[in-house]
PDB file of C-alpha atoms in Angstrom:
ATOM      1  CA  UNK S 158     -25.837 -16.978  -6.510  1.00 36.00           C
ATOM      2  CA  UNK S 159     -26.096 -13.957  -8.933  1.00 41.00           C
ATOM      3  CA  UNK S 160     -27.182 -10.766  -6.437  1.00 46.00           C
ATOM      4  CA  UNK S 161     -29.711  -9.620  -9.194  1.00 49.00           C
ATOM      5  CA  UNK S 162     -31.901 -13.114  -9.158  1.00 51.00           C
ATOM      6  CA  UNK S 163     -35.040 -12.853  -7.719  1.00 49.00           C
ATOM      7  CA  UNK S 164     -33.720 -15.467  -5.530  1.00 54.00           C
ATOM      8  CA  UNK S 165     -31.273 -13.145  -3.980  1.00 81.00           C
ATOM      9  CA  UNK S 166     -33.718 -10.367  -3.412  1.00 92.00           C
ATOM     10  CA  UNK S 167     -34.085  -8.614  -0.294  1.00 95.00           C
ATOM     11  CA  UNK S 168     -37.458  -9.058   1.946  1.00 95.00           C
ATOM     12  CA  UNK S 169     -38.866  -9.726   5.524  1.00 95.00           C
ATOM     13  CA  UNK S 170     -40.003 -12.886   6.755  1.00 93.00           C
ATOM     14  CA  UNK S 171     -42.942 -14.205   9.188  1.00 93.00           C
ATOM     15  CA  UNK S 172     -41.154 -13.355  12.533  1.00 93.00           C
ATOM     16  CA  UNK S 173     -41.424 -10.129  11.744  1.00 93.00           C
ATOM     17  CA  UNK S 174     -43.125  -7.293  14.827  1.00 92.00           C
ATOM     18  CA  UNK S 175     -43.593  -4.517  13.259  1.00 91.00           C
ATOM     19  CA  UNK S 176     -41.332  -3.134  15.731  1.00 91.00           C
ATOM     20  CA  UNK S 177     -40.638  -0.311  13.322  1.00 94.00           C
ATOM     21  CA  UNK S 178     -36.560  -0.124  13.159  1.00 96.00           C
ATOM     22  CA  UNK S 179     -36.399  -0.885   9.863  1.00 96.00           C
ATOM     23  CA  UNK S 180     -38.285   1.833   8.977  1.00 96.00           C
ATOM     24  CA  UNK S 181     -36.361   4.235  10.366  1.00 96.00           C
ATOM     25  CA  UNK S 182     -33.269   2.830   9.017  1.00 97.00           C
ATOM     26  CA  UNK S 183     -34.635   2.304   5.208  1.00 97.00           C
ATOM     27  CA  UNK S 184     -37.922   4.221   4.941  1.00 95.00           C
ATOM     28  CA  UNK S 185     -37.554   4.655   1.431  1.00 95.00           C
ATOM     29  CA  UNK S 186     -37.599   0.619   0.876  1.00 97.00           C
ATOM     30  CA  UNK S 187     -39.452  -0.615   3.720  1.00 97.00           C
ATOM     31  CA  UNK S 188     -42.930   0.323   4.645  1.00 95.00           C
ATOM     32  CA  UNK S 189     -45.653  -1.822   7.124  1.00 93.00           C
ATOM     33  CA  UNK S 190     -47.824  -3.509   4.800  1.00 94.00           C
ATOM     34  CA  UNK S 191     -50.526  -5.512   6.970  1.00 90.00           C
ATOM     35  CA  UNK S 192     -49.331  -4.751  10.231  1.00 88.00           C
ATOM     36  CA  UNK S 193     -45.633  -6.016   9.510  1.00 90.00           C
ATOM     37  CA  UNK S 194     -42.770  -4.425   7.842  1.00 94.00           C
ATOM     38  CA  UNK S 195     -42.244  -5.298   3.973  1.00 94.00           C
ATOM     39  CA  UNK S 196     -39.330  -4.592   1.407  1.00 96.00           C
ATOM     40  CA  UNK S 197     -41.581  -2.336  -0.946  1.00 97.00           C
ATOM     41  CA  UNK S 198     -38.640  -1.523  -3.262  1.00 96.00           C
ATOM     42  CA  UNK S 199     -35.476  -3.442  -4.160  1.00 97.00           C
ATOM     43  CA  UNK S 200     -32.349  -0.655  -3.426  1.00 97.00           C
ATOM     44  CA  UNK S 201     -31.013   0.785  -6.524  1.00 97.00           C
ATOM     45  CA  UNK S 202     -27.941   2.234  -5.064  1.00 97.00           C
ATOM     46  CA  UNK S 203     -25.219   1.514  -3.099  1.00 96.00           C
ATOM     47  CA  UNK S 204     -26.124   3.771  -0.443  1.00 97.00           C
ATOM     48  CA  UNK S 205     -29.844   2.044  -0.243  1.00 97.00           C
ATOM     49  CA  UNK S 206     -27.934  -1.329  -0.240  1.00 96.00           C
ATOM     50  CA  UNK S 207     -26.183  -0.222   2.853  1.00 96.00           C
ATOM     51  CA  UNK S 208     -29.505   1.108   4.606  1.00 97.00           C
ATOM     52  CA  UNK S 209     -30.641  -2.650   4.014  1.00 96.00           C
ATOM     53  CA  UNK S 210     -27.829  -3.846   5.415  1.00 96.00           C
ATOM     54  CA  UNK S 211     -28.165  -1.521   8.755  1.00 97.00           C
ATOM     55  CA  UNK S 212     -32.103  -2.601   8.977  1.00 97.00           C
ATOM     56  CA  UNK S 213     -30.838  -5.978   8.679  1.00 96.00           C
ATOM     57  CA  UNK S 214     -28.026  -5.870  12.045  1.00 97.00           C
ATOM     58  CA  UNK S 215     -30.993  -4.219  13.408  1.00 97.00           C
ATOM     59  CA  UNK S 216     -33.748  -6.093  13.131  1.00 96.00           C
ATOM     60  CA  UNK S 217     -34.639  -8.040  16.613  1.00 96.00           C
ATOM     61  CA  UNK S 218     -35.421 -11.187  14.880  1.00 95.00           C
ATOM     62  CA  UNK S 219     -33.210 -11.123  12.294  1.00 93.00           C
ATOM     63  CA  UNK S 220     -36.767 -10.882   9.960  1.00 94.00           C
ATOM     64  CA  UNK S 221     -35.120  -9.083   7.079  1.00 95.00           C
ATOM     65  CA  UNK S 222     -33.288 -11.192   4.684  1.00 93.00           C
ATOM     66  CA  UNK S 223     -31.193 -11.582   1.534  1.00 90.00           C
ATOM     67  CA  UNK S 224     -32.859 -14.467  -0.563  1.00 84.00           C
ATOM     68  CA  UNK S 225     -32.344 -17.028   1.612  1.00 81.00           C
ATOM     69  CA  UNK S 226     -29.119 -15.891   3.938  1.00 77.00           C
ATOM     70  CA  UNK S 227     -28.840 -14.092   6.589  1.00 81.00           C
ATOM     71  CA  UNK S 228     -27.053 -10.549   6.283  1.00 86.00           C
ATOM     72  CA  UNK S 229     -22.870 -10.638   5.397  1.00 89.00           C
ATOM     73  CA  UNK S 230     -21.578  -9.722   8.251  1.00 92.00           C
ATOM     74  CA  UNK S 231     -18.612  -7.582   6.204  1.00 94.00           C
ATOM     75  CA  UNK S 232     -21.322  -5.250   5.890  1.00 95.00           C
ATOM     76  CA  UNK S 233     -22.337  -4.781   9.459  1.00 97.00           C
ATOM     77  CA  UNK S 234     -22.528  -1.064  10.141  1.00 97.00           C
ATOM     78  CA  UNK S 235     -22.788  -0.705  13.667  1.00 98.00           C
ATOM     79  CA  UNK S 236     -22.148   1.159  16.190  1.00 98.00           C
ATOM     80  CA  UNK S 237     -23.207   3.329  13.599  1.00 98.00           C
ATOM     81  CA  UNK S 238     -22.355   7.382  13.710  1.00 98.00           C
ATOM     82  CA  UNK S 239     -25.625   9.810  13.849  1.00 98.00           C
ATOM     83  CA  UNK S 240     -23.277  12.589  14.898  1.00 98.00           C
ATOM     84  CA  UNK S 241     -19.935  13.679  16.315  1.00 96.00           C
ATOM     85  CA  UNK S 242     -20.855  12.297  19.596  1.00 98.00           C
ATOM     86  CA  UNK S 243     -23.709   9.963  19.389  1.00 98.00           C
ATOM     87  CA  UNK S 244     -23.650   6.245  18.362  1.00 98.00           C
ATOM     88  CA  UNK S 245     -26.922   3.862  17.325  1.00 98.00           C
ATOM     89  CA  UNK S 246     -25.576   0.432  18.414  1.00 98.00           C
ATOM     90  CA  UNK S 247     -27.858  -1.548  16.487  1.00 98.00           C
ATOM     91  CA  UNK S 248     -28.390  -5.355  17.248  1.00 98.00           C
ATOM     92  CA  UNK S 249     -31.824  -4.393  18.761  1.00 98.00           C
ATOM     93  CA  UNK S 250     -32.532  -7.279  21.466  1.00 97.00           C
ATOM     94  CA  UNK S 251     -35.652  -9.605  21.625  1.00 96.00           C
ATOM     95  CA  UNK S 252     -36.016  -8.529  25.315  1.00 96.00           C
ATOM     96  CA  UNK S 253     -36.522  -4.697  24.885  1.00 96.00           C
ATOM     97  CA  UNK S 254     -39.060  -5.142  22.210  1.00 93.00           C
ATOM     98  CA  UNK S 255     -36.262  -4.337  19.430  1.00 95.00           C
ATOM     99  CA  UNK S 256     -35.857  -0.732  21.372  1.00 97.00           C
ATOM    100  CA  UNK S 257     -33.100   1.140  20.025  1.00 98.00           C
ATOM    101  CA  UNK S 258     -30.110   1.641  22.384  1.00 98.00           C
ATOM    102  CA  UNK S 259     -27.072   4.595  21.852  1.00 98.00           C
ATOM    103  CA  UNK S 260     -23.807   5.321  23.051  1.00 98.00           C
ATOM    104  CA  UNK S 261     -22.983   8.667  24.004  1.00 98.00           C
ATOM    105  CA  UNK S 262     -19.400  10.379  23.741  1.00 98.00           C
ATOM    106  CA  UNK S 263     -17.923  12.738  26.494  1.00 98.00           C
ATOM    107  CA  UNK S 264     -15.663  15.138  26.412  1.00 97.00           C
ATOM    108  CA  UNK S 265     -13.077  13.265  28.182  1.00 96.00           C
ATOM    109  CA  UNK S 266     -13.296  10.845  26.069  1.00 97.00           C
ATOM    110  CA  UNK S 267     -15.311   8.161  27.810  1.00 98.00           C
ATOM    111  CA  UNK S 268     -18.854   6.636  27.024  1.00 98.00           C
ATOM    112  CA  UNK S 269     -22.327   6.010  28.410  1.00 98.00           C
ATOM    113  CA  UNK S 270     -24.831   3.360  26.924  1.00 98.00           C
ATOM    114  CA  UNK S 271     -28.411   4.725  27.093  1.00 98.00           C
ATOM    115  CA  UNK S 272     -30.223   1.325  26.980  1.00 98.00           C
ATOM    116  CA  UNK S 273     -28.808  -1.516  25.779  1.00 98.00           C
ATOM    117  CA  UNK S 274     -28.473  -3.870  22.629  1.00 98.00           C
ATOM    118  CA  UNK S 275     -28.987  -7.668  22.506  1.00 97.00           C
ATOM    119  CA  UNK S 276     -26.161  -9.165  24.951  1.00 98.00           C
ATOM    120  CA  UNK S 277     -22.997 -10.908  22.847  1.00 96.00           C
ATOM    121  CA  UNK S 278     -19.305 -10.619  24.258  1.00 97.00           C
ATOM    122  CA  UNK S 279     -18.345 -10.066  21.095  1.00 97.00           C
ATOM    123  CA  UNK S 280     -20.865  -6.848  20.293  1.00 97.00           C
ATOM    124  CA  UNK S 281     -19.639  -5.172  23.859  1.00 98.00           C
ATOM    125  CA  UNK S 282     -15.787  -5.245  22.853  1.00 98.00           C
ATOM    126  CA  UNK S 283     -16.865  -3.727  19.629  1.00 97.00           C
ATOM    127  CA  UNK S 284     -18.620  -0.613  21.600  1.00 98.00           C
ATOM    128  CA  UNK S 285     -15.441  -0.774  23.875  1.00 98.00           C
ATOM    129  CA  UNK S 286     -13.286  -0.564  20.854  1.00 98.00           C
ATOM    130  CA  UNK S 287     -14.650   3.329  20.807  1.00 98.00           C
ATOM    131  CA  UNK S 288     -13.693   4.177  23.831  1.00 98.00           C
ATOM    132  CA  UNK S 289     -13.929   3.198  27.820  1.00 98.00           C
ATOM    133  CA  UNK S 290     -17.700   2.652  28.709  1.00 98.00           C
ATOM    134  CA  UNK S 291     -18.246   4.115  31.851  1.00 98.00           C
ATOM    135  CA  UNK S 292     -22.079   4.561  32.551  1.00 98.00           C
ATOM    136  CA  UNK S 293     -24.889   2.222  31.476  1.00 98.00           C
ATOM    137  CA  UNK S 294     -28.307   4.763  31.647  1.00 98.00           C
ATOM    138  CA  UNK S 295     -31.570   2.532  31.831  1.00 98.00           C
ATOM    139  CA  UNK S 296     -34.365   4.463  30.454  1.00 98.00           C
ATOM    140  CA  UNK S 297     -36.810   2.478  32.046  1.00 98.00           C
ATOM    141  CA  UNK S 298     -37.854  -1.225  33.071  1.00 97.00           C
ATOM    142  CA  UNK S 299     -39.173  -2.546  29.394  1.00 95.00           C
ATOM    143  CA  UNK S 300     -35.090  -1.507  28.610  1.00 97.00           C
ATOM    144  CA  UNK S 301     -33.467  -2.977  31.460  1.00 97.00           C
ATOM    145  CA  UNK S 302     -32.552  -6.464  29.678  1.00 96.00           C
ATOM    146  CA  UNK S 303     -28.643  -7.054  29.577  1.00 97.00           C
ATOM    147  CA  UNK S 304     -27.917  -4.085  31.622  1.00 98.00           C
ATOM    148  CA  UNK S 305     -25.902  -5.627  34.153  1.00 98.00           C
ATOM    149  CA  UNK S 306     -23.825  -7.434  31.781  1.00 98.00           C
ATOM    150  CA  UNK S 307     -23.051  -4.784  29.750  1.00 98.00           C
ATOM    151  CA  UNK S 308     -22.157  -2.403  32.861  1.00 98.00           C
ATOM    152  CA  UNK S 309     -19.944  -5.701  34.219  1.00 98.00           C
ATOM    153  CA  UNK S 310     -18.118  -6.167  30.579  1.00 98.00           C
ATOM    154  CA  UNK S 311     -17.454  -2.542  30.569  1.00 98.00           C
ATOM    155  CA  UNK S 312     -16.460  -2.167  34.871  1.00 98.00           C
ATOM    156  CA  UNK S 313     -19.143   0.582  34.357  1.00 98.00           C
ATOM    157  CA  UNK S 314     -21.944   1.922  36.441  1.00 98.00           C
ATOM    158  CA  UNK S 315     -25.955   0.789  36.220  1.00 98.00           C
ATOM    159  CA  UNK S 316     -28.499   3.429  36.875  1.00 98.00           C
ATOM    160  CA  UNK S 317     -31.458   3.082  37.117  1.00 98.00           C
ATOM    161  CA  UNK S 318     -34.416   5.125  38.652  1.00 98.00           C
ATOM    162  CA  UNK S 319     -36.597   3.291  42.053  1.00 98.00           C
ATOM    163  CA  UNK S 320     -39.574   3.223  40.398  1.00 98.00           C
ATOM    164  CA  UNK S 321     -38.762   0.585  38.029  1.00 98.00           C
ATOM    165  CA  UNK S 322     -35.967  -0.861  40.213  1.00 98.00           C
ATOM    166  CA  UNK S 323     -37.446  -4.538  40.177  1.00 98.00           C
ATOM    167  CA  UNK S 324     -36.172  -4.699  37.145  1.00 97.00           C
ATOM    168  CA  UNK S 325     -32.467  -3.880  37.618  1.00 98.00           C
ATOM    169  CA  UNK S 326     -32.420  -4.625  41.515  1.00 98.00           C
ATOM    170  CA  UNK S 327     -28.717  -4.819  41.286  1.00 97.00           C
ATOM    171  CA  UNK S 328     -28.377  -1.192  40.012  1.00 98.00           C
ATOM    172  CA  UNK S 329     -25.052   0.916  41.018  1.00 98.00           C
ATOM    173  CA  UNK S 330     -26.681   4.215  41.173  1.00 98.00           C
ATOM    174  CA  UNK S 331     -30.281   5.100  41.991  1.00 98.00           C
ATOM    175  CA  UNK S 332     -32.030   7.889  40.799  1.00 98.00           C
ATOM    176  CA  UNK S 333     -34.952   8.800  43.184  1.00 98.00           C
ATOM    177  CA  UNK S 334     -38.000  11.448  43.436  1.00 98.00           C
ATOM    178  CA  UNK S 335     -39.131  13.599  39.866  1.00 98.00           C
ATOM    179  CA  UNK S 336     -36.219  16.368  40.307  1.00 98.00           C
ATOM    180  CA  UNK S 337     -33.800  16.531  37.730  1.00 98.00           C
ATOM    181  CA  UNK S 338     -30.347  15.553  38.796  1.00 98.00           C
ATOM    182  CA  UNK S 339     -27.012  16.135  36.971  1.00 98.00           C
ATOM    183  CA  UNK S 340     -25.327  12.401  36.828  1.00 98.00           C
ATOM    184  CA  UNK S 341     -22.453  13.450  34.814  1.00 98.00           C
ATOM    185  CA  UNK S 342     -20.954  16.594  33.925  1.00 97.00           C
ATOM    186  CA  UNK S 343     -23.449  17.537  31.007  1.00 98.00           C
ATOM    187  CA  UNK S 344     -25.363  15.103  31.366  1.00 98.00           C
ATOM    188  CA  UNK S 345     -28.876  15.634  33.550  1.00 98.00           C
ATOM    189  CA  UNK S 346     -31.611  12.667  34.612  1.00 98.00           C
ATOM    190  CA  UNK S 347     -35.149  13.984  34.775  1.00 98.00           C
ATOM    191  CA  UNK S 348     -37.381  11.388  35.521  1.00 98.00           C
ATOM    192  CA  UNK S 349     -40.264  11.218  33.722  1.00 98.00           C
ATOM    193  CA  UNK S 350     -43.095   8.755  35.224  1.00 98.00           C
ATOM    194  CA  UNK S 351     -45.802   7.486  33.041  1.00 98.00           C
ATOM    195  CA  UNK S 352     -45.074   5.010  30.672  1.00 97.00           C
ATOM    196  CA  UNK S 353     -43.894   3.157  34.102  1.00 98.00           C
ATOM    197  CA  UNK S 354     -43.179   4.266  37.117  1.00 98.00           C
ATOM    198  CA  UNK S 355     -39.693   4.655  36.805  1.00 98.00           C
ATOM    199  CA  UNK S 356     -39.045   6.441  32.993  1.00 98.00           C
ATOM    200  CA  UNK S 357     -36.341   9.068  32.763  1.00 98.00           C
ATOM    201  CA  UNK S 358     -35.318  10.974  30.159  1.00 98.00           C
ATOM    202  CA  UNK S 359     -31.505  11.847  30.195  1.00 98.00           C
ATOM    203  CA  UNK S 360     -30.060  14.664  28.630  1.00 98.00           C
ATOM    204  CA  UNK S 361     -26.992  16.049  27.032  1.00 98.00           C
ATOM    205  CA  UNK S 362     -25.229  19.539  26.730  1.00 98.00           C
ATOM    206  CA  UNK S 363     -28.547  20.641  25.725  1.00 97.00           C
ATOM    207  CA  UNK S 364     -28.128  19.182  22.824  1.00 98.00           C
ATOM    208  CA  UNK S 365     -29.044  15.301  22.854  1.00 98.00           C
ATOM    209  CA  UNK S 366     -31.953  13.747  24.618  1.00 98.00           C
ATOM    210  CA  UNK S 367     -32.366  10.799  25.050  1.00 98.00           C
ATOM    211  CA  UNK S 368     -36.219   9.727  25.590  1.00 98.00           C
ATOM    212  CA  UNK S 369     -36.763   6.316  26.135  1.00 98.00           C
ATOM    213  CA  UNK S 370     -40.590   5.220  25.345  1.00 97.00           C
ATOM    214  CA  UNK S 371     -42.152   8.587  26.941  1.00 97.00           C
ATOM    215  CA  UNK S 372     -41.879  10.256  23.609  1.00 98.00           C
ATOM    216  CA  UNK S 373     -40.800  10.059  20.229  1.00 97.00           C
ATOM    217  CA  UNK S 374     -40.716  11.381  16.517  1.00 97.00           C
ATOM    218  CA  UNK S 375     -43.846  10.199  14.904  1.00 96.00           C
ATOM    219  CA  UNK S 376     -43.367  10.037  10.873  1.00 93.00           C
ATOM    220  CA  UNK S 377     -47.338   9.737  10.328  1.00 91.00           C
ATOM    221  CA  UNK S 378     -47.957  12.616  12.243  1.00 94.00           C
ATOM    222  CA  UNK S 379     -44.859  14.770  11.668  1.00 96.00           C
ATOM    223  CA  UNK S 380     -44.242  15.856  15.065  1.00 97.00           C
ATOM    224  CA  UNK S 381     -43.590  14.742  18.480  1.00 98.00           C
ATOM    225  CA  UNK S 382     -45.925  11.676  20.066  1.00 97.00           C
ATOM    226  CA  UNK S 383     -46.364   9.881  23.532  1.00 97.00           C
ATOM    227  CA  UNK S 384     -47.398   6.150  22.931  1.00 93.00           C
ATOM    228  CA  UNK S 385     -50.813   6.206  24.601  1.00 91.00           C
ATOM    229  CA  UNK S 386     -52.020   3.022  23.620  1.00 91.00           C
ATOM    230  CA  UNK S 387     -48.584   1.355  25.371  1.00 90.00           C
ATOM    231  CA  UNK S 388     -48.409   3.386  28.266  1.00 94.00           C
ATOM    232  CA  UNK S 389     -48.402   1.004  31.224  1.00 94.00           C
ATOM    233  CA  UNK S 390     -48.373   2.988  34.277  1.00 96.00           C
ATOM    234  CA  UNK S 391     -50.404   6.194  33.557  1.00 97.00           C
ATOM    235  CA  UNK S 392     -51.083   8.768  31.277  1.00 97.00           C
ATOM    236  CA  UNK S 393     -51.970  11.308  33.855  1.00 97.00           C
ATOM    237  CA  UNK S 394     -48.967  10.793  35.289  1.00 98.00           C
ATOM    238  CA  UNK S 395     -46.801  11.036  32.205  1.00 98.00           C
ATOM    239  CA  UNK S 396     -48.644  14.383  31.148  1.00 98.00           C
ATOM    240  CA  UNK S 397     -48.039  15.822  34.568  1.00 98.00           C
ATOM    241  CA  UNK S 398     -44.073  14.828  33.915  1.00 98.00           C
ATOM    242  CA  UNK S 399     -44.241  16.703  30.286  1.00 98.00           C
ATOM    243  CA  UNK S 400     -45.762  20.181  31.894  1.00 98.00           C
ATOM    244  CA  UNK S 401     -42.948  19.513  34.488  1.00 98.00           C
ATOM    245  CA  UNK S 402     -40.578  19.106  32.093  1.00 98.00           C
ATOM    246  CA  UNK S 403     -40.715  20.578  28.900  1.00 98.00           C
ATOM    247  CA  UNK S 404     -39.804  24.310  30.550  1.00 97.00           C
ATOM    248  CA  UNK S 405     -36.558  22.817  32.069  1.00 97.00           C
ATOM    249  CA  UNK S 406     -35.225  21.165  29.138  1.00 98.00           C
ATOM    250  CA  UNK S 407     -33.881  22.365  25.364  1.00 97.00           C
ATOM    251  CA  UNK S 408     -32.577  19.844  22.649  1.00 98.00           C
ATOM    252  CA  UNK S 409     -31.695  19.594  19.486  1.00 98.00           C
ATOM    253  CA  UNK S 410     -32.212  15.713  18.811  1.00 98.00           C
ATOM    254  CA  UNK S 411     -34.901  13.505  20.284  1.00 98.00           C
ATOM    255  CA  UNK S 412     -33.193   9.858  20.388  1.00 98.00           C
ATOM    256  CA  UNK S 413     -35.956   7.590  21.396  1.00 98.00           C
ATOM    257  CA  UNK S 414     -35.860   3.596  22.298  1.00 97.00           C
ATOM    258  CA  UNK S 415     -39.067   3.189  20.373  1.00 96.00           C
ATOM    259  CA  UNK S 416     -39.987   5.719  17.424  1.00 95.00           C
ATOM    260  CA  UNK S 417     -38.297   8.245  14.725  1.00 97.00           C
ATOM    261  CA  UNK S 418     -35.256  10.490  15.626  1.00 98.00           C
ATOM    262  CA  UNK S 419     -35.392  13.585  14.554  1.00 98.00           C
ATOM    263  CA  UNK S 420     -33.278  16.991  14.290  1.00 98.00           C
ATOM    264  CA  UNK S 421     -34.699  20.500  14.908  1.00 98.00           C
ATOM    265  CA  UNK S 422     -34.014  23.623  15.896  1.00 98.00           C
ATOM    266  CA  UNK S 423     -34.119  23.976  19.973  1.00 98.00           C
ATOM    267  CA  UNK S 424     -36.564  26.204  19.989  1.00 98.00           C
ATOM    268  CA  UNK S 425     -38.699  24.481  17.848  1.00 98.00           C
ATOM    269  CA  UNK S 426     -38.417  21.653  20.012  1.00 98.00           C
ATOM    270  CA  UNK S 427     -39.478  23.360  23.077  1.00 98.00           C
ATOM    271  CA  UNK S 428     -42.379  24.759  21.527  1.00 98.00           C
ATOM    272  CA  UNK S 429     -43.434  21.381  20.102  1.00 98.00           C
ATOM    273  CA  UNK S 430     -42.699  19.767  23.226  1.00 98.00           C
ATOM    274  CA  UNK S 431     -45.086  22.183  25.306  1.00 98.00           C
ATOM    275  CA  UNK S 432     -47.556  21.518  22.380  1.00 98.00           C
ATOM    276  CA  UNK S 433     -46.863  17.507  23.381  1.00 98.00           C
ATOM    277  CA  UNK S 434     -47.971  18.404  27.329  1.00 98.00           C
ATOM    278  CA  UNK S 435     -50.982  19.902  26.893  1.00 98.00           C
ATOM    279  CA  UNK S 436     -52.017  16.966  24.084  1.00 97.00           C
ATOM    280  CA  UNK S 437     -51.300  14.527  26.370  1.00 98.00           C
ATOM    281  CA  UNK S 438     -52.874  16.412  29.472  1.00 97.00           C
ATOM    282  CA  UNK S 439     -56.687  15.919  27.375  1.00 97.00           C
ATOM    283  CA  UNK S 440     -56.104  12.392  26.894  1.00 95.00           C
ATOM    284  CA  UNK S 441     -57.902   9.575  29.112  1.00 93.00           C
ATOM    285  CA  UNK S 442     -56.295   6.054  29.768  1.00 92.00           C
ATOM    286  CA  UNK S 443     -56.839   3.124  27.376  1.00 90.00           C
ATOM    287  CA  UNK S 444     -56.192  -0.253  27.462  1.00 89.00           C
ATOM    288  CA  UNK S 445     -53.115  -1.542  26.236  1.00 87.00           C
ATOM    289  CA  UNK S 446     -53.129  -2.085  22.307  1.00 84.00           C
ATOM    290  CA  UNK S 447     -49.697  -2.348  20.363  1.00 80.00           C
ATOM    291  CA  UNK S 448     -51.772  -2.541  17.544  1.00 77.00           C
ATOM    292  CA  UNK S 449     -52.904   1.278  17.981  1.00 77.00           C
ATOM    293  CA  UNK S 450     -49.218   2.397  17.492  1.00 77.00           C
ATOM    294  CA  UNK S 451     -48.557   4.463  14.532  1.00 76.00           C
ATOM    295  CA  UNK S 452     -44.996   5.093  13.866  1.00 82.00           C
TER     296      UNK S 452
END
């Protein structure tokens, strides 16, 4: 097939969720059109060929297609590098909603998975290819899906906080109360109740946080959101965690399962993110709507 017939051109199909990875990964060429993601704009460079690719080994249900294959898998780009330490594993999974998952470097040299990926043998010795695993971090209960295999594969450690311990009832390490607690040198828990019982947000050398559904970089807005209209166990809750927390932490990347990452200065961070707590301190709870999200 000649690669520049229409027949080979790039697009999304019906099983699409407008889960939103895509986006992140190729904003310039993909955009929602009807409430569902949609190639806008063929890629005119290699480098926009290889953001297709990544939105491709992304995508949860494999919705985003090359005429009428699949992605090459030569040109699978994952665990991808976002920095010197941080990883995007791609291969979102059906069971987490397509939530991104990471894998975080340590200065020994060892990893921890924050969330997971879709489960496949084959995936997990390709994360162990960068280095031991040692810790699998469960953000919360919607992201608890092929935890325990992962965390077997690896010989590594579950954690998981009680709150949302049905979920991973086998769990290694339990992370109790709303205190912060160090888990790892550098790395602190601080749960974060709200969008379930049992959210935490972990964080790294000050540096990295990692912020499961309880926040996130919102592109329409251009600045940090909480998912209101998909926050199952309260909102009062999860503003009282924000005031709690946004003092006691300092970051320069917000890495969320669901949502834009995003880079800025610390201190502009902290100031947004104190901003973020007293937003979400005037808001009043909703029924759920996943229609109401805007990425």
């Amino acid at each position: 097939m000649n690669e520049h017939s229409p027949d080979a051109a790039w697009h999304v199909d019906h099983r699409c969720t407008n889960c939103d990875v895509a986006r992140q990964l190729a904003p310039a060429l993909v955009a929602e059109v009807e409430g569902r993601s949609s190639v806008v704009r063929q890629p005119r460079t290699d480098a926009e060929e290889r953001a297709l690719y990544a939105a491709a080994f992304a995508c949860h249900t494999r919705s985003i297609r090359r005429g009428t294959r699949g992605p090459d898998p030569a040109f699978d780009p994952f665990p991808l590098r976002l920095t010197e330490h941080v990883h995007l594993c791609g291969h979102n999974s059906r069971h987490t909603a397509g939530a991104n998952s990471y894998l975080l470097r340590r200065p020994a040299g060892n990893l921890m998975m924050i969330d997971t990926p879709r489960w496949s043998s084959d995936l997990a010795a390709r994360y162990a290819a960068l280095g031991p695993v040692t810790d699998v971090l469960l953000t919360h209960r919607d992201h608890a899906a092929h935890g325990r295999e992962y965390a077997d594969r690896f010989g590594a450690r579950l954690w998981i906080h009680e709150g949302d311990l049905a979920a991973a009832p086998d769990a290694d390490r339990l992370l109790r109360g709303t205190e912060p607690i160090e888990i790892a040198d550098g790395v602190t828990a601080h749960p974060l109740p709200g969008h379930t019982e049992g959210s935490v947000l972990y964080l790294a050398d000050e540096t990295y946080c990692f912020s499961g559904d309880s926040f996130y970089w919102s592109r329409t807005g251009g600045d940090i959101a909480v998912a209101e209209s998909v926050t199952w166990y309260s909102i009062t809750e999860l503003a009282a965690s924000l005031a709690r927390t946004a003092p006691r932490v300092r970051f320069e990347w917000l890495l969320p399962g669901h949502g834009d990452r995003k880079r800025l200065p610390a201190d502009e961070f902290s100031r947004r993110l104190h901003d973020l707590a007293g937003r979400t301190g005037r808001l009043s709870p909703r029924p759920i709507d996943f229609t109401a999200l805007r990425w």
